[in-house]
Amino acid sequence: MEKNIDVLNAEEAAAFLGAHVETIRRLARKGDIPAFKIGKDWRFRREELLKWASEHYLRSKAPCVLVVDDEQVVRDSIAINLETDCYRILKAAGGAEGLAWLESEVVDLILLDLQMPNMNGPQFLQRLKEAGINIPVIIITAYPDSDLMAEAMRFGPITLLAKPFGRDMLRQAIRNTLLGVRDT
């Protein structure tokens, strides 16, 4: 049977649009992108995607990084370092604020502090899992050997960046994580 090249699956649509596959699935679930479901996955008509992309400029948007950290100086420092690299930065002072951003914005990567009041890193990851949100996460922590880190690792592959970290280390971790996601 010959494959219909005018209809794409979620992975093909993500590659076509230059986006993360989970972002495309989330947009489809919300009805924000033209899609239809066959079996357990979404399908996309190439012609409709082209029209949608031209209206929404998805190809030209910089990758969006959500920084979830209770320390304002850390959030601001990361934002200053990444905005010069053309990333779009969203900042959240805690887990609840981070989850709120995810309801209204398309996020490509999350930088997540491990130890925060009210909702720690593992609790945030648990909420992501419960919501079916699969976005790559880089844990940023001064406590890489803590029990919280071991707990966070239960939620799948996570990149760890130990505080303090330099600009080059941060940029490389983000670049590797985003590239790793796009290659799968």
mmCIF file with all atom_site columns, N, CA and C in Angstrom, residues 86-134:
data_model
loop_
_atom_site.group_PDB
_atom_site.id
_atom_site.type_symbol
_atom_site.label_atom_id
_atom_site.label_alt_id
_atom_site.label_comp_id
_atom_site.label_asym_id
_atom_site.label_entity_id
_atom_site.label_seq_id
_atom_site.pdbx_PDB_ins_code
_atom_site.Cartn_x
_atom_site.Cartn_y
_atom_site.Cartn_z
_atom_site.occupancy
_atom_site.B_iso_or_equiv
_atom_site.pdbx_formal_charge
_atom_site.auth_seq_id
_atom_site.auth_comp_id
_atom_site.auth_asym_id
_atom_site.auth_atom_id
_atom_site.pdbx_PDB_model_num
ATOM 1   N N  . CYS A 1 86  ? 18.135 34.404 20.948 1.00 0.00 ? 86  CYS A N  1
ATOM 2   C CA . CYS A 1 86  ? 16.853 34.398 20.244 1.00 0.00 ? 86  CYS A CA 1
ATOM 3   C C  . CYS A 1 86  ? 15.860 33.365 20.764 1.00 0.00 ? 86  CYS A C  1
ATOM 4   N N  . TYR A 1 87  ? 15.966 32.976 22.015 1.00 0.00 ? 87  TYR A N  1
ATOM 5   C CA . TYR A 1 87  ? 14.932 32.146 22.618 1.00 0.00 ? 87  TYR A CA 1
ATOM 6   C C  . TYR A 1 87  ? 13.836 33.068 23.146 1.00 0.00 ? 87  TYR A C  1
ATOM 7   N N  . ARG A 1 88  ? 12.626 32.585 23.125 1.00 0.00 ? 88  ARG A N  1
ATOM 8   C CA . ARG A 1 88  ? 11.524 33.301 23.763 1.00 0.00 ? 88  ARG A CA 1
ATOM 9   C C  . ARG A 1 88  ? 11.439 32.735 25.174 1.00 0.00 ? 88  ARG A C  1
ATOM 10  N N  . ILE A 1 89  ? 11.459 33.595 26.184 1.00 0.00 ? 89  ILE A N  1
ATOM 11  C CA . ILE A 1 89  ? 11.541 33.160 27.580 1.00 0.00 ? 89  ILE A CA 1
ATOM 12  C C  . ILE A 1 89  ? 10.254 33.506 28.323 1.00 0.00 ? 89  ILE A C  1
ATOM 13  N N  . LEU A 1 90  ? 9.738  32.513 29.036 1.00 0.00 ? 90  LEU A N  1
ATOM 14  C CA . LEU A 1 90  ? 8.630  32.716 29.965 1.00 0.00 ? 90  LEU A CA 1
ATOM 15  C C  . LEU A 1 90  ? 9.176  32.420 31.351 1.00 0.00 ? 90  LEU A C  1
ATOM 16  N N  . LYS A 1 91  ? 8.791  33.221 32.341 1.00 0.00 ? 91  LYS A N  1
ATOM 17  C CA . LYS A 1 91  ? 9.312  33.030 33.693 1.00 0.00 ? 91  LYS A CA 1
ATOM 18  C C  . LYS A 1 91  ? 8.167  32.749 34.653 1.00 0.00 ? 91  LYS A C  1
ATOM 19  N N  . ALA A 1 92  ? 8.374  31.769 35.536 1.00 0.00 ? 92  ALA A N  1
ATOM 20  C CA . ALA A 1 92  ? 7.389  31.416 36.549 1.00 0.00 ? 92  ALA A CA 1
ATOM 21  C C  . ALA A 1 92  ? 8.085  31.306 37.898 1.00 0.00 ? 92  ALA A C  1
ATOM 22  N N  . ALA A 1 93  ? 7.486  31.899 38.918 1.00 0.00 ? 93  ALA A N  1
ATOM 23  C CA . ALA A 1 93  ? 8.068  31.908 40.257 1.00 0.00 ? 93  ALA A CA 1
ATOM 24  C C  . ALA A 1 93  ? 7.787  30.610 41.018 1.00 0.00 ? 93  ALA A C  1
ATOM 25  N N  . GLY A 1 94  ? 6.989  29.739 40.443 1.00 0.00 ? 94  GLY A N  1
ATOM 26  C CA . GLY A 1 94  ? 6.678  28.478 41.106 1.00 0.00 ? 94  GLY A CA 1
ATOM 27  C C  . GLY A 1 94  ? 5.936  27.548 40.175 1.00 0.00 ? 94  GLY A C  1
ATOM 28  N N  . GLY A 1 95  ? 5.656  26.353 40.679 1.00 0.00 ? 95  GLY A N  1
ATOM 29  C CA . GLY A 1 95  ? 5.015  25.330 39.870 1.00 0.00 ? 95  GLY A CA 1
ATOM 30  C C  . GLY A 1 95  ? 3.645  25.714 39.350 1.00 0.00 ? 95  GLY A C  1
ATOM 31  N N  . ALA A 1 96  ? 2.813  26.298 40.193 1.00 0.00 ? 96  ALA A N  1
ATOM 32  C CA . ALA A 1 96  ? 1.453  26.669 39.766 1.00 0.00 ? 96  ALA A CA 1
ATOM 33  C C  . ALA A 1 96  ? 1.498  27.688 38.627 1.00 0.00 ? 96  ALA A C  1
ATOM 34  N N  . GLU A 1 97  ? 2.381  28.655 38.739 1.00 0.00 ? 97  GLU A N  1
ATOM 35  C CA . GLU A 1 97  ? 2.516  29.662 37.683 1.00 0.00 ? 97  GLU A CA 1
ATOM 36  C C  . GLU A 1 97  ? 3.055  29.020 36.399 1.00 0.00 ? 97  GLU A C  1
ATOM 37  N N  . GLY A 1 98  ? 3.971  28.081 36.551 1.00 0.00 ? 98  GLY A N  1
ATOM 38  C CA . GLY A 1 98  ? 4.505  27.365 35.387 1.00 0.00 ? 98  GLY A CA 1
ATOM 39  C C  . GLY A 1 98  ? 3.425  26.577 34.674 1.00 0.00 ? 98  GLY A C  1
ATOM 40  N N  . LEU A 1 99  ? 2.580  25.896 35.430 1.00 0.00 ? 99  LEU A N  1
ATOM 41  C CA . LEU A 1 99  ? 1.475  25.137 34.826 1.00 0.00 ? 99  LEU A CA 1
ATOM 42  C C  . LEU A 1 99  ? 0.495  26.063 34.124 1.00 0.00 ? 99  LEU A C  1
ATOM 43  N N  . ALA A 1 100 ? 0.279  27.238 34.682 1.00 0.00 ? 100 ALA A N  1
ATOM 44  C CA . ALA A 1 100 ? -0.621 28.215 34.044 1.00 0.00 ? 100 ALA A CA 1
ATOM 45  C C  . ALA A 1 100 ? -0.061 28.655 32.692 1.00 0.00 ? 100 ALA A C  1
ATOM 46  N N  . TRP A 1 101 ? 1.250  28.871 32.614 1.00 0.00 ? 101 TRP A N  1
ATOM 47  C CA . TRP A 1 101 ? 1.864  29.234 31.331 1.00 0.00 ? 101 TRP A CA 1
ATOM 48  C C  . TRP A 1 101 ? 1.620  28.142 30.290 1.00 0.00 ? 101 TRP A C  1
ATOM 49  N N  . LEU A 1 102 ? 1.700  26.889 30.711 1.00 0.00 ? 102 LEU A N  1
ATOM 50  C CA . LEU A 1 102 ? 1.540  25.771 29.782 1.00 0.00 ? 102 LEU A CA 1
ATOM 51  C C  . LEU A 1 102 ? 0.121  25.674 29.212 1.00 0.00 ? 102 LEU A C  1
ATOM 52  N N  . GLU A 1 103 ? -0.836 26.267 29.903 1.00 0.00 ? 103 GLU A N  1
ATOM 53  C CA . GLU A 1 103 ? -2.212 26.269 29.398 1.00 0.00 ? 103 GLU A CA 1
ATOM 54  C C  . GLU A 1 103 ? -2.406 27.289 28.282 1.00 0.00 ? 103 GLU A C  1
ATOM 55  N N  . SER A 1 104 ? -1.563 28.309 28.258 1.00 0.00 ? 104 SER A N  1
ATOM 56  C CA . SER A 1 104 ? -1.786 29.384 27.294 1.00 0.00 ? 104 SER A CA 1
ATOM 57  C C  . SER A 1 104 ? -0.678 29.565 26.266 1.00 0.00 ? 104 SER A C  1
ATOM 58  N N  . GLU A 1 105 ? 0.445  28.910 26.442 1.00 0.00 ? 105 GLU A N  1
ATOM 59  C CA . GLU A 1 105 ? 1.587  29.108 25.550 1.00 0.00 ? 105 GLU A CA 1
ATOM 60  C C  . GLU A 1 105 ? 2.113  27.777 25.025 1.00 0.00 ? 105 GLU A C  1
ATOM 61  N N  . VAL A 1 106 ? 2.714  27.819 23.859 1.00 0.00 ? 106 VAL A N  1
ATOM 62  C CA . VAL A 1 106 ? 3.402  26.652 23.296 1.00 0.00 ? 106 VAL A CA 1
ATOM 63  C C  . VAL A 1 106 ? 4.847  26.718 23.787 1.00 0.00 ? 106 VAL A C  1
ATOM 64  N N  . VAL A 1 107 ? 5.217  25.747 24.600 1.00 0.00 ? 107 VAL A N  1
ATOM 65  C CA . VAL A 1 107 ? 6.539  25.711 25.222 1.00 0.00 ? 107 VAL A CA 1
ATOM 66  C C  . VAL A 1 107 ? 7.321  24.541 24.648 1.00 0.00 ? 107 VAL A C  1
ATOM 67  N N  . ASP A 1 108 ? 8.575  24.780 24.292 1.00 0.00 ? 108 ASP A N  1
ATOM 68  C CA . ASP A 1 108 ? 9.423  23.747 23.713 1.00 0.00 ? 108 ASP A CA 1
ATOM 69  C C  . ASP A 1 108 ? 10.318 23.060 24.735 1.00 0.00 ? 108 ASP A C  1
ATOM 70  N N  . LEU A 1 109 ? 10.603 23.749 25.861 1.00 0.00 ? 109 LEU A N  1
ATOM 71  C CA . LEU A 1 109 ? 11.534 23.226 26.855 1.00 0.00 ? 109 LEU A CA 1
ATOM 72  C C  . LEU A 1 109 ? 11.238 23.882 28.197 1.00 0.00 ? 109 LEU A C  1
ATOM 73  N N  . ILE A 1 110 ? 11.407 23.117 29.275 1.00 0.00 ? 110 ILE A N  1
ATOM 74  C CA . ILE A 1 110 ? 11.213 23.655 30.626 1.00 0.00 ? 110 ILE A CA 1
ATOM 75  C C  . ILE A 1 110 ? 12.525 23.548 31.388 1.00 0.00 ? 110 ILE A C  1
ATOM 76  N N  . LEU A 1 111 ? 12.944 24.662 31.982 1.00 0.00 ? 111 LEU A N  1
ATOM 77  C CA . LEU A 1 111 ? 14.050 24.677 32.940 1.00 0.00 ? 111 LEU A CA 1
ATOM 78  C C  . LEU A 1 111 ? 13.390 24.713 34.313 1.00 0.00 ? 111 LEU A C  1
ATOM 79  N N  . LEU A 1 112 ? 13.591 23.678 35.104 1.00 0.00 ? 112 LEU A N  1
ATOM 80  C CA . LEU A 1 112 ? 12.839 23.498 36.344 1.00 0.00 ? 112 LEU A CA 1
ATOM 81  C C  . LEU A 1 112 ? 13.750 23.401 37.548 1.00 0.00 ? 112 LEU A C  1
ATOM 82  N N  . ASP A 1 113 ? 13.521 24.285 38.527 1.00 0.00 ? 113 ASP A N  1
ATOM 83  C CA . ASP A 1 113 ? 14.234 24.209 39.794 1.00 0.00 ? 113 ASP A CA 1
ATOM 84  C C  . ASP A 1 113 ? 13.709 23.001 40.560 1.00 0.00 ? 113 ASP A C  1
ATOM 85  N N  . LEU A 1 114 ? 14.577 22.343 41.281 1.00 0.00 ? 114 LEU A N  1
ATOM 86  C CA . LEU A 1 114 ? 14.198 21.142 42.018 1.00 0.00 ? 114 LEU A CA 1
ATOM 87  C C  . LEU A 1 114 ? 13.535 21.482 43.345 1.00 0.00 ? 114 LEU A C  1
ATOM 88  N N  . GLN A 1 115 ? 14.127 22.420 44.089 1.00 0.00 ? 115 GLN A N  1
ATOM 89  C CA . GLN A 1 115 ? 13.612 22.762 45.410 1.00 0.00 ? 115 GLN A CA 1
ATOM 90  C C  . GLN A 1 115 ? 12.914 24.112 45.362 1.00 0.00 ? 115 GLN A C  1
ATOM 91  N N  . MET A 1 116 ? 11.583 24.056 45.501 1.00 0.00 ? 116 MET A N  1
ATOM 92  C CA . MET A 1 116 ? 10.774 25.268 45.532 1.00 0.00 ? 116 MET A CA 1
ATOM 93  C C  . MET A 1 116 ? 9.686  25.078 46.591 1.00 0.00 ? 116 MET A C  1
ATOM 94  N N  . PRO A 1 117 ? 9.219  26.166 47.193 1.00 0.00 ? 117 PRO A N  1
ATOM 95  C CA . PRO A 1 117 ? 8.112  26.033 48.140 1.00 0.00 ? 117 PRO A CA 1
ATOM 96  C C  . PRO A 1 117 ? 6.803  25.740 47.401 1.00 0.00 ? 117 PRO A C  1
ATOM 97  N N  . ASN A 1 118 ? 5.852  25.212 48.096 1.00 0.00 ? 118 ASN A N  1
ATOM 98  C CA . ASN A 1 118 ? 4.503  24.911 47.605 1.00 0.00 ? 118 ASN A CA 1
ATOM 99  C C  . ASN A 1 118 ? 4.448  23.750 46.624 1.00 0.00 ? 118 ASN A C  1
ATOM 100 N N  . MET A 1 119 ? 5.244  23.758 45.563 1.00 0.00 ? 119 MET A N  1
ATOM 101 C CA . MET A 1 119 ? 5.276  22.656 44.605 1.00 0.00 ? 119 MET A CA 1
ATOM 102 C C  . MET A 1 119 ? 6.725  22.469 44.159 1.00 0.00 ? 119 MET A C  1
ATOM 103 N N  . ASN A 1 120 ? 7.354  21.366 44.613 1.00 0.00 ? 120 ASN A N  1
ATOM 104 C CA . ASN A 1 120 ? 8.751  21.138 44.232 1.00 0.00 ? 120 ASN A CA 1
ATOM 105 C C  . ASN A 1 120 ? 8.832  20.561 42.820 1.00 0.00 ? 120 ASN A C  1
ATOM 106 N N  . GLY A 1 121 ? 10.043 20.346 42.351 1.00 0.00 ? 121 GLY A N  1
ATOM 107 C CA . GLY A 1 121 ? 10.249 19.845 40.997 1.00 0.00 ? 121 GLY A CA 1
ATOM 108 C C  . GLY A 1 121 ? 9.535  18.529 40.707 1.00 0.00 ? 121 GLY A C  1
ATOM 109 N N  . PRO A 1 122 ? 9.691  17.502 41.550 1.00 0.00 ? 122 PRO A N  1
ATOM 110 C CA . PRO A 1 122 ? 8.989  16.249 41.289 1.00 0.00 ? 122 PRO A CA 1
ATOM 111 C C  . PRO A 1 122 ? 7.463  16.398 41.285 1.00 0.00 ? 122 PRO A C  1
ATOM 112 N N  . GLN A 1 123 ? 6.939  17.237 42.147 1.00 0.00 ? 123 GLN A N  1
ATOM 113 C CA . GLN A 1 123 ? 5.488  17.467 42.150 1.00 0.00 ? 123 GLN A CA 1
ATOM 114 C C  . GLN A 1 123 ? 5.048  18.129 40.849 1.00 0.00 ? 123 GLN A C  1
ATOM 115 N N  . PHE A 1 124 ? 5.840  19.063 40.342 1.00 0.00 ? 124 PHE A N  1
ATOM 116 C CA . PHE A 1 124 ? 5.554  19.708 39.060 1.00 0.00 ? 124 PHE A CA 1
ATOM 117 C C  . PHE A 1 124 ? 5.575  18.668 37.936 1.00 0.00 ? 124 PHE A C  1
ATOM 118 N N  . LEU A 1 125 ? 6.590  17.808 37.937 1.00 0.00 ? 125 LEU A N  1
ATOM 119 C CA . LEU A 1 125 ? 6.696  16.758 36.927 1.00 0.00 ? 125 LEU A CA 1
ATOM 120 C C  . LEU A 1 125 ? 5.510  15.793 36.998 1.00 0.00 ? 125 LEU A C  1
ATOM 121 N N  . GLN A 1 126 ? 5.062  15.491 38.212 1.00 0.00 ? 126 GLN A N  1
ATOM 122 C CA . GLN A 1 126 ? 3.891  14.629 38.384 1.00 0.00 ? 126 GLN A CA 1
ATOM 123 C C  . GLN A 1 126 ? 2.660  15.272 37.748 1.00 0.00 ? 126 GLN A C  1
ATOM 124 N N  . ARG A 1 127 ? 2.488  16.571 37.962 1.00 0.00 ? 127 ARG A N  1
ATOM 125 C CA . ARG A 1 127 ? 1.341  17.293 37.372 1.00 0.00 ? 127 ARG A CA 1
ATOM 126 C C  . ARG A 1 127 ? 1.432  17.297 35.847 1.00 0.00 ? 127 ARG A C  1
ATOM 127 N N  . LEU A 1 128 ? 2.636  17.441 35.302 1.00 0.00 ? 128 LEU A N  1
ATOM 128 C CA . LEU A 1 128 ? 2.808  17.363 33.847 1.00 0.00 ? 128 LEU A CA 1
ATOM 129 C C  . LEU A 1 128 ? 2.359  15.997 33.341 1.00 0.00 ? 128 LEU A C  1
ATOM 130 N N  . LYS A 1 129 ? 2.814  14.963 34.019 1.00 0.00 ? 129 LYS A N  1
ATOM 131 C CA . LYS A 1 129 ? 2.477  13.599 33.614 1.00 0.00 ? 129 LYS A CA 1
ATOM 132 C C  . LYS A 1 129 ? 0.965  13.383 33.672 1.00 0.00 ? 129 LYS A C  1
ATOM 133 N N  . GLU A 1 130 ? 0.336  13.828 34.756 1.00 0.00 ? 130 GLU A N  1
ATOM 134 C CA . GLU A 1 130 ? -1.112 13.664 34.905 1.00 0.00 ? 130 GLU A CA 1
ATOM 135 C C  . GLU A 1 130 ? -1.881 14.394 33.814 1.00 0.00 ? 130 GLU A C  1
ATOM 136 N N  . ALA A 1 131 ? -1.345 15.523 33.360 1.00 0.00 ? 131 ALA A N  1
ATOM 137 C CA . ALA A 1 131 ? -1.999 16.318 32.314 1.00 0.00 ? 131 ALA A CA 1
ATOM 138 C C  . ALA A 1 131 ? -1.656 15.802 30.914 1.00 0.00 ? 131 ALA A C  1
ATOM 139 N N  . GLY A 1 132 ? -0.782 14.808 30.827 1.00 0.00 ? 132 GLY A N  1
ATOM 140 C CA . GLY A 1 132 ? -0.394 14.271 29.527 1.00 0.00 ? 132 GLY A CA 1
ATOM 141 C C  . GLY A 1 132 ? 0.518  15.199 28.745 1.00 0.00 ? 132 GLY A C  1
ATOM 142 N N  . ILE A 1 133 ? 1.220  16.069 29.449 1.00 0.00 ? 133 ILE A N  1
ATOM 143 C CA . ILE A 1 133 ? 2.128  17.014 28.808 1.00 0.00 ? 133 ILE A CA 1
ATOM 144 C C  . ILE A 1 133 ? 3.521  16.400 28.776 1.00 0.00 ? 133 ILE A C  1
ATOM 145 N N  . ASN A 1 134 ? 4.067  16.278 27.588 1.00 0.00 ? 134 ASN A N  1
ATOM 146 C CA . ASN A 1 134 ? 5.377  15.657 27.416 1.00 0.00 ? 134 ASN A CA 1
ATOM 147 C C  . ASN A 1 134 ? 6.317  16.657 26.755 1.00 0.00 ? 134 ASN A C  1
#
